[in-house]
């Protein structure tokens, strides 16, 4: 039984389960908080802090981690050991700088990102971020070490702990401050876990040549991610701007924009796990990408369509009637499933062809601004959601054209095109039907 389980739990499946635990935990936490009796305005404050934390970290975390996955398989064993220690040191330093800025200038940073003054719990949340950001290395180290069981165990424990520590205090009738104190404790535990691992499996020694090999391909990825998160964050920012910092409207938008966690988990982990595979052998890697992607399409698209067609019944049951206005938003954001399952960037990152990717995000950002300005006066919050979905599409189409012209890799070389197009049309049809009743 154990050997059968070990053979089933590949790195890809382990990373998918890890992300499912993480994303599912976020959604379940939101559900429990909504059901706990906390005021909508206080839920909005919590969502604003999550939003700020994402803005401050997404770019450099994503860029450095993706570069790490592309570089590591190409190094000698000795350099691989050194790179782990160097990555730990780099992430700790960057976390100290960014979280330190939030600790020193909380009101200014909050106002810049949310159009609102100071938010309670900002200082405690900054301490959590300081400790939690370096811990993102842990699951990637396990992936590179080919330890799927460790990925699974770490993901389950960390997601469960975060769920209990955030949602537990309000359900026990305690002040919401205890949730943030619990987050700080969790951050310390995860940082300690990572630090012990690093000192056992690597050396803390700075290697300039290794840093340059890691940093050069990371630079455009960091810029790409920075521009990407700015594009994604324009929607929440525009909500704060258009509705004059209304916390209730912000909460409605954030709850409506919670994409299906299964999509985020499986697609994100799938891409992460396949980058080193494609980097090691392009021909074999693309074949694996196409074959495994077909199985992913058969799972995610039908489930998304069912959830979309039934959301008007189950969404208010899960999140309460206070968030009934979020149903059309949720349905609209489910359309991003199409773009999440188009893995053109996986191939580009594996090829370490990152130089021009930021330009495509800029184009998507311009499109996002135009779409939101055009759609919001007529459709309200749904108009902002539509702008986000269309901006995603602009970026993916441009990346696809670039990969085809630059490397001669057509969409059919890494995508089961017939299944993808058929499912996409079906999802769009289901969306049009659902919006007649939302």
PDB file of N, CA and C in Angstrom, residues 253-317:
ATOM      1  N   UNK A 253     -16.052  42.949  -3.475  1.00  0.00           N
ATOM      2  CA  UNK A 253     -15.196  42.677  -4.632  1.00  0.00           C
ATOM      3  C   UNK A 253     -14.223  41.540  -4.324  1.00  0.00           C
ATOM      4  N   UNK A 254     -13.586  41.601  -3.157  1.00  0.00           N
ATOM      5  CA  UNK A 254     -12.593  40.591  -2.815  1.00  0.00           C
ATOM      6  C   UNK A 254     -13.230  39.203  -2.694  1.00  0.00           C
ATOM      7  N   UNK A 255     -14.414  39.134  -2.113  1.00  0.00           N
ATOM      8  CA  UNK A 255     -15.078  37.834  -1.999  1.00  0.00           C
ATOM      9  C   UNK A 255     -15.535  37.340  -3.369  1.00  0.00           C
ATOM     10  N   UNK A 256     -15.984  38.248  -4.208  1.00  0.00           N
ATOM     11  CA  UNK A 256     -16.385  37.846  -5.550  1.00  0.00           C
ATOM     12  C   UNK A 256     -15.221  37.461  -6.432  1.00  0.00           C
ATOM     13  N   UNK A 257     -14.041  38.013  -6.143  1.00  0.00           N
ATOM     14  CA  UNK A 257     -12.867  37.743  -6.979  1.00  0.00           C
ATOM     15  C   UNK A 257     -12.070  36.542  -6.500  1.00  0.00           C
ATOM     16  N   UNK A 258     -12.594  35.796  -5.550  1.00  0.00           N
ATOM     17  CA  UNK A 258     -11.914  34.588  -5.076  1.00  0.00           C
ATOM     18  C   UNK A 258     -12.121  33.481  -6.103  1.00  0.00           C
ATOM     19  N   UNK A 259     -11.116  33.330  -6.957  1.00  0.00           N
ATOM     20  CA  UNK A 259     -11.220  32.339  -8.020  1.00  0.00           C
ATOM     21  C   UNK A 259     -11.245  30.933  -7.431  1.00  0.00           C
ATOM     22  N   UNK A 260     -11.722  30.001  -8.247  1.00  0.00           N
ATOM     23  CA  UNK A 260     -11.828  28.614  -7.811  1.00  0.00           C
ATOM     24  C   UNK A 260     -10.468  28.118  -7.315  1.00  0.00           C
ATOM     25  N   UNK A 261     -10.349  27.747  -6.029  1.00  0.00           N
ATOM     26  CA  UNK A 261      -9.037  27.367  -5.498  1.00  0.00           C
ATOM     27  C   UNK A 261      -8.445  26.155  -6.191  1.00  0.00           C
ATOM     28  N   UNK A 262      -9.302  25.259  -6.674  1.00  0.00           N
ATOM     29  CA  UNK A 262      -8.793  24.079  -7.366  1.00  0.00           C
ATOM     30  C   UNK A 262      -8.027  24.474  -8.619  1.00  0.00           C
ATOM     31  N   UNK A 263      -8.517  25.485  -9.344  1.00  0.00           N
ATOM     32  CA  UNK A 263      -7.832  25.948 -10.549  1.00  0.00           C
ATOM     33  C   UNK A 263      -6.478  26.540 -10.189  1.00  0.00           C
ATOM     34  N   UNK A 264      -6.470  27.440  -9.218  1.00  0.00           N
ATOM     35  CA  UNK A 264      -5.227  28.088  -8.815  1.00  0.00           C
ATOM     36  C   UNK A 264      -4.217  27.062  -8.312  1.00  0.00           C
ATOM     37  N   UNK A 265      -4.706  26.110  -7.530  1.00  0.00           N
ATOM     38  CA  UNK A 265      -3.816  25.121  -6.944  1.00  0.00           C
ATOM     39  C   UNK A 265      -3.218  24.201  -8.001  1.00  0.00           C
ATOM     40  N   UNK A 266      -4.080  23.586  -8.798  1.00  0.00           N
ATOM     41  CA  UNK A 266      -3.610  22.596  -9.763  1.00  0.00           C
ATOM     42  C   UNK A 266      -2.833  23.232 -10.907  1.00  0.00           C
ATOM     43  N   UNK A 267      -3.323  24.358 -11.429  1.00  0.00           N
ATOM     44  CA  UNK A 267      -2.636  24.997 -12.551  1.00  0.00           C
ATOM     45  C   UNK A 267      -1.300  25.586 -12.117  1.00  0.00           C
ATOM     46  N   UNK A 268      -1.287  26.295 -10.992  1.00  0.00           N
ATOM     47  CA  UNK A 268      -0.041  26.893 -10.522  1.00  0.00           C
ATOM     48  C   UNK A 268       1.008  25.857 -10.185  1.00  0.00           C
ATOM     49  N   UNK A 269       0.606  24.807  -9.477  1.00  0.00           N
ATOM     50  CA  UNK A 269       1.549  23.756  -9.119  1.00  0.00           C
ATOM     51  C   UNK A 269       2.006  22.974 -10.342  1.00  0.00           C
ATOM     52  N   UNK A 270       1.101  22.749 -11.278  1.00  0.00           N
ATOM     53  CA  UNK A 270       1.440  22.062 -12.528  1.00  0.00           C
ATOM     54  C   UNK A 270       2.547  22.816 -13.256  1.00  0.00           C
ATOM     55  N   UNK A 271       2.391  24.122 -13.381  1.00  0.00           N
ATOM     56  CA  UNK A 271       3.396  24.943 -14.052  1.00  0.00           C
ATOM     57  C   UNK A 271       4.727  24.897 -13.313  1.00  0.00           C
ATOM     58  N   UNK A 272       4.671  25.036 -11.988  1.00  0.00           N
ATOM     59  CA  UNK A 272       5.892  25.022 -11.181  1.00  0.00           C
ATOM     60  C   UNK A 272       6.656  23.716 -11.337  1.00  0.00           C
ATOM     61  N   UNK A 273       5.943  22.599 -11.272  1.00  0.00           N
ATOM     62  CA  UNK A 273       6.592  21.294 -11.342  1.00  0.00           C
ATOM     63  C   UNK A 273       7.134  20.979 -12.727  1.00  0.00           C
ATOM     64  N   UNK A 274       6.522  21.520 -13.781  1.00  0.00           N
ATOM     65  CA  UNK A 274       6.950  21.206 -15.150  1.00  0.00           C
ATOM     66  C   UNK A 274       8.091  22.092 -15.635  1.00  0.00           C
ATOM     67  N   UNK A 275       8.349  23.222 -15.000  1.00  0.00           N
ATOM     68  CA  UNK A 275       9.442  24.093 -15.446  1.00  0.00           C
ATOM     69  C   UNK A 275      10.778  23.358 -15.451  1.00  0.00           C
ATOM     70  N   UNK A 276      11.205  22.714 -14.336  1.00  0.00           N
ATOM     71  CA  UNK A 276      12.486  21.995 -14.396  1.00  0.00           C
ATOM     72  C   UNK A 276      12.477  20.819 -15.360  1.00  0.00           C
ATOM     73  N   UNK A 277      11.320  20.201 -15.604  1.00  0.00           N
ATOM     74  CA  UNK A 277      11.229  19.079 -16.545  1.00  0.00           C
ATOM     75  C   UNK A 277      11.477  19.560 -17.971  1.00  0.00           C
ATOM     76  N   UNK A 278      10.828  20.641 -18.370  1.00  0.00           N
ATOM     77  CA  UNK A 278      11.023  21.196 -19.711  1.00  0.00           C
ATOM     78  C   UNK A 278      12.427  21.767 -19.855  1.00  0.00           C
ATOM     79  N   UNK A 279      12.953  22.352 -18.779  1.00  0.00           N
ATOM     80  CA  UNK A 279      14.305  22.916 -18.827  1.00  0.00           C
ATOM     81  C   UNK A 279      15.353  21.835 -19.042  1.00  0.00           C
ATOM     82  N   UNK A 280      15.131  20.658 -18.483  1.00  0.00           N
ATOM     83  CA  UNK A 280      16.105  19.577 -18.605  1.00  0.00           C
ATOM     84  C   UNK A 280      16.108  18.961 -19.999  1.00  0.00           C
ATOM     85  N   UNK A 281      14.939  18.817 -20.634  1.00  0.00           N
ATOM     86  CA  UNK A 281      14.836  18.207 -21.966  1.00  0.00           C
ATOM     87  C   UNK A 281      13.596  18.772 -22.646  1.00  0.00           C
ATOM     88  N   UNK A 282      13.786  19.617 -23.662  1.00  0.00           N
ATOM     89  CA  UNK A 282      12.669  20.328 -24.278  1.00  0.00           C
ATOM     90  C   UNK A 282      11.674  19.372 -24.935  1.00  0.00           C
ATOM     91  N   UNK A 283      12.157  18.445 -25.736  1.00  0.00           N
ATOM     92  CA  UNK A 283      11.257  17.550 -26.470  1.00  0.00           C
ATOM     93  C   UNK A 283      10.425  16.689 -25.529  1.00  0.00           C
ATOM     94  N   UNK A 284      11.106  16.016 -24.612  1.00  0.00           N
ATOM     95  CA  UNK A 284      10.400  15.173 -23.646  1.00  0.00           C
ATOM     96  C   UNK A 284       9.506  16.005 -22.739  1.00  0.00           C
ATOM     97  N   UNK A 285      10.008  17.167 -22.340  1.00  0.00           N
ATOM     98  CA  UNK A 285       9.244  18.027 -21.445  1.00  0.00           C
ATOM     99  C   UNK A 285       7.957  18.524 -22.070  1.00  0.00           C
ATOM    100  N   UNK A 286       8.006  18.922 -23.345  1.00  0.00           N
ATOM    101  CA  UNK A 286       6.792  19.386 -24.023  1.00  0.00           C
ATOM    102  C   UNK A 286       5.779  18.262 -24.186  1.00  0.00           C
ATOM    103  N   UNK A 287       6.272  17.061 -24.445  1.00  0.00           N
ATOM    104  CA  UNK A 287       5.372  15.916 -24.556  1.00  0.00           C
ATOM    105  C   UNK A 287       4.669  15.651 -23.222  1.00  0.00           C
ATOM    106  N   UNK A 288       5.436  15.711 -22.127  1.00  0.00           N
ATOM    107  CA  UNK A 288       4.830  15.531 -20.804  1.00  0.00           C
ATOM    108  C   UNK A 288       3.838  16.640 -20.500  1.00  0.00           C
ATOM    109  N   UNK A 289       4.213  17.868 -20.861  1.00  0.00           N
ATOM    110  CA  UNK A 289       3.336  19.013 -20.621  1.00  0.00           C
ATOM    111  C   UNK A 289       1.997  18.827 -21.329  1.00  0.00           C
ATOM    112  N   UNK A 290       2.043  18.451 -22.594  1.00  0.00           N
ATOM    113  CA  UNK A 290       0.822  18.285 -23.376  1.00  0.00           C
ATOM    114  C   UNK A 290      -0.033  17.126 -22.843  1.00  0.00           C
ATOM    115  N   UNK A 291       0.622  16.032 -22.507  1.00  0.00           N
ATOM    116  CA  UNK A 291      -0.119  14.853 -22.041  1.00  0.00           C
ATOM    117  C   UNK A 291      -0.756  15.090 -20.670  1.00  0.00           C
ATOM    118  N   UNK A 292       0.013  15.631 -19.754  1.00  0.00           N
ATOM    119  CA  UNK A 292      -0.518  15.876 -18.410  1.00  0.00           C
ATOM    120  C   UNK A 292      -1.550  17.002 -18.411  1.00  0.00           C
ATOM    121  N   UNK A 293      -1.378  17.955 -19.336  1.00  0.00           N
ATOM    122  CA  UNK A 293      -2.327  19.060 -19.412  1.00  0.00           C
ATOM    123  C   UNK A 293      -3.709  18.562 -19.823  1.00  0.00           C
ATOM    124  N   UNK A 294      -3.764  17.576 -20.697  1.00  0.00           N
ATOM    125  CA  UNK A 294      -5.060  17.055 -21.142  1.00  0.00           C
ATOM    126  C   UNK A 294      -5.848  16.493 -19.962  1.00  0.00           C
ATOM    127  N   UNK A 295      -5.169  15.778 -19.081  1.00  0.00           N
ATOM    128  CA  UNK A 295      -5.846  15.253 -17.891  1.00  0.00           C
ATOM    129  C   UNK A 295      -6.340  16.387 -17.004  1.00  0.00           C
ATOM    130  N   UNK A 296      -5.555  17.456 -16.927  1.00  0.00           N
ATOM    131  CA  UNK A 296      -5.935  18.606 -16.111  1.00  0.00           C
ATOM    132  C   UNK A 296      -7.179  19.294 -16.670  1.00  0.00           C
ATOM    133  N   UNK A 297      -7.242  19.409 -17.999  1.00  0.00           N
ATOM    134  CA  UNK A 297      -8.415  20.027 -18.630  1.00  0.00           C
ATOM    135  C   UNK A 297      -9.685  19.240 -18.325  1.00  0.00           C
ATOM    136  N   UNK A 298      -9.594  17.909 -18.397  1.00  0.00           N
ATOM    137  CA  UNK A 298     -10.765  17.063 -18.153  1.00  0.00           C
ATOM    138  C   UNK A 298     -11.276  17.201 -16.717  1.00  0.00           C
ATOM    139  N   UNK A 299     -10.397  17.556 -15.813  1.00  0.00           N
ATOM    140  CA  UNK A 299     -10.801  17.714 -14.416  1.00  0.00           C
ATOM    141  C   UNK A 299     -11.366  19.104 -14.138  1.00  0.00           C
ATOM    142  N   UNK A 300     -10.648  20.137 -14.565  1.00  0.00           N
ATOM    143  CA  UNK A 300     -10.962  21.492 -14.112  1.00  0.00           C
ATOM    144  C   UNK A 300     -12.120  22.122 -14.880  1.00  0.00           C
ATOM    145  N   UNK A 301     -12.132  22.010 -16.192  1.00  0.00           N
ATOM    146  CA  UNK A 301     -13.177  22.687 -16.967  1.00  0.00           C
ATOM    147  C   UNK A 301     -14.594  22.213 -16.601  1.00  0.00           C
ATOM    148  N   UNK A 302     -14.871  20.910 -16.566  1.00  0.00           N
ATOM    149  CA  UNK A 302     -16.235  20.495 -16.198  1.00  0.00           C
ATOM    150  C   UNK A 302     -16.644  20.967 -14.802  1.00  0.00           C
ATOM    151  N   UNK A 303     -15.710  20.894 -13.851  1.00  0.00           N
ATOM    152  CA  UNK A 303     -16.019  21.338 -12.497  1.00  0.00           C
ATOM    153  C   UNK A 303     -16.325  22.832 -12.465  1.00  0.00           C
ATOM    154  N   UNK A 304     -15.546  23.614 -13.206  1.00  0.00           N
ATOM    155  CA  UNK A 304     -15.771  25.058 -13.256  1.00  0.00           C
ATOM    156  C   UNK A 304     -17.139  25.378 -13.848  1.00  0.00           C
ATOM    157  N   UNK A 305     -17.505  24.677 -14.896  1.00  0.00           N
ATOM    158  CA  UNK A 305     -18.809  24.907 -15.538  1.00  0.00           C
ATOM    159  C   UNK A 305     -19.954  24.597 -14.574  1.00  0.00           C
ATOM    160  N   UNK A 306     -19.846  23.498 -13.841  1.00  0.00           N
ATOM    161  CA  UNK A 306     -20.891  23.140 -12.876  1.00  0.00           C
ATOM    162  C   UNK A 306     -21.003  24.202 -11.781  1.00  0.00           C
ATOM    163  N   UNK A 307     -19.870  24.631 -11.245  1.00  0.00           N
ATOM    164  CA  UNK A 307     -19.891  25.649 -10.192  1.00  0.00           C
ATOM    165  C   UNK A 307     -20.467  26.963 -10.703  1.00  0.00           C
ATOM    166  N   UNK A 308     -20.144  27.305 -11.935  1.00  0.00           N
ATOM    167  CA  UNK A 308     -20.638  28.549 -12.512  1.00  0.00           C
ATOM    168  C   UNK A 308     -22.158  28.522 -12.663  1.00  0.00           C
ATOM    169  N   UNK A 309     -22.683  27.409 -13.129  1.00  0.00           N
ATOM    170  CA  UNK A 309     -24.127  27.305 -13.363  1.00  0.00           C
ATOM    171  C   UNK A 309     -24.935  27.204 -12.067  1.00  0.00           C
ATOM    172  N   UNK A 310     -24.284  26.830 -10.976  1.00  0.00           N
ATOM    173  CA  UNK A 310     -25.004  26.644  -9.705  1.00  0.00           C
ATOM    174  C   UNK A 310     -24.635  27.682  -8.650  1.00  0.00           C
ATOM    175  N   UNK A 311     -23.810  28.651  -8.988  1.00  0.00           N
ATOM    176  CA  UNK A 311     -23.271  29.575  -7.982  1.00  0.00           C
ATOM    177  C   UNK A 311     -24.343  30.397  -7.283  1.00  0.00           C
ATOM    178  N   UNK A 312     -25.428  30.713  -7.978  1.00  0.00           N
ATOM    179  CA  UNK A 312     -26.446  31.576  -7.364  1.00  0.00           C
ATOM    180  C   UNK A 312     -27.145  30.882  -6.196  1.00  0.00           C
ATOM    181  N   UNK A 313     -27.028  29.559  -6.111  1.00  0.00           N
ATOM    182  CA  UNK A 313     -27.612  28.840  -4.978  1.00  0.00           C
ATOM    183  C   UNK A 313     -26.594  28.626  -3.859  1.00  0.00           C
ATOM    184  N   UNK A 314     -25.395  28.142  -4.198  1.00  0.00           N
ATOM    185  CA  UNK A 314     -24.479  27.756  -3.129  1.00  0.00           C
ATOM    186  C   UNK A 314     -23.630  28.913  -2.602  1.00  0.00           C
ATOM    187  N   UNK A 315     -23.407  29.967  -3.413  1.00  0.00           N
ATOM    188  CA  UNK A 315     -22.502  31.034  -2.984  1.00  0.00           C
ATOM    189  C   UNK A 315     -23.033  31.745  -1.735  1.00  0.00           C
ATOM    190  N   UNK A 316     -24.315  32.103  -1.731  1.00  0.00           N
ATOM    191  CA  UNK A 316     -24.868  32.821  -0.576  1.00  0.00           C
ATOM    192  C   UNK A 316     -24.999  31.895   0.634  1.00  0.00           C
ATOM    193  N   UNK A 317     -25.142  30.601   0.387  1.00  0.00           N
ATOM    194  CA  UNK A 317     -25.174  29.653   1.500  1.00  0.00           C
ATOM    195  C   UNK A 317     -23.805  29.562   2.162  1.00  0.00           C
TER     196      UNK A 317
END
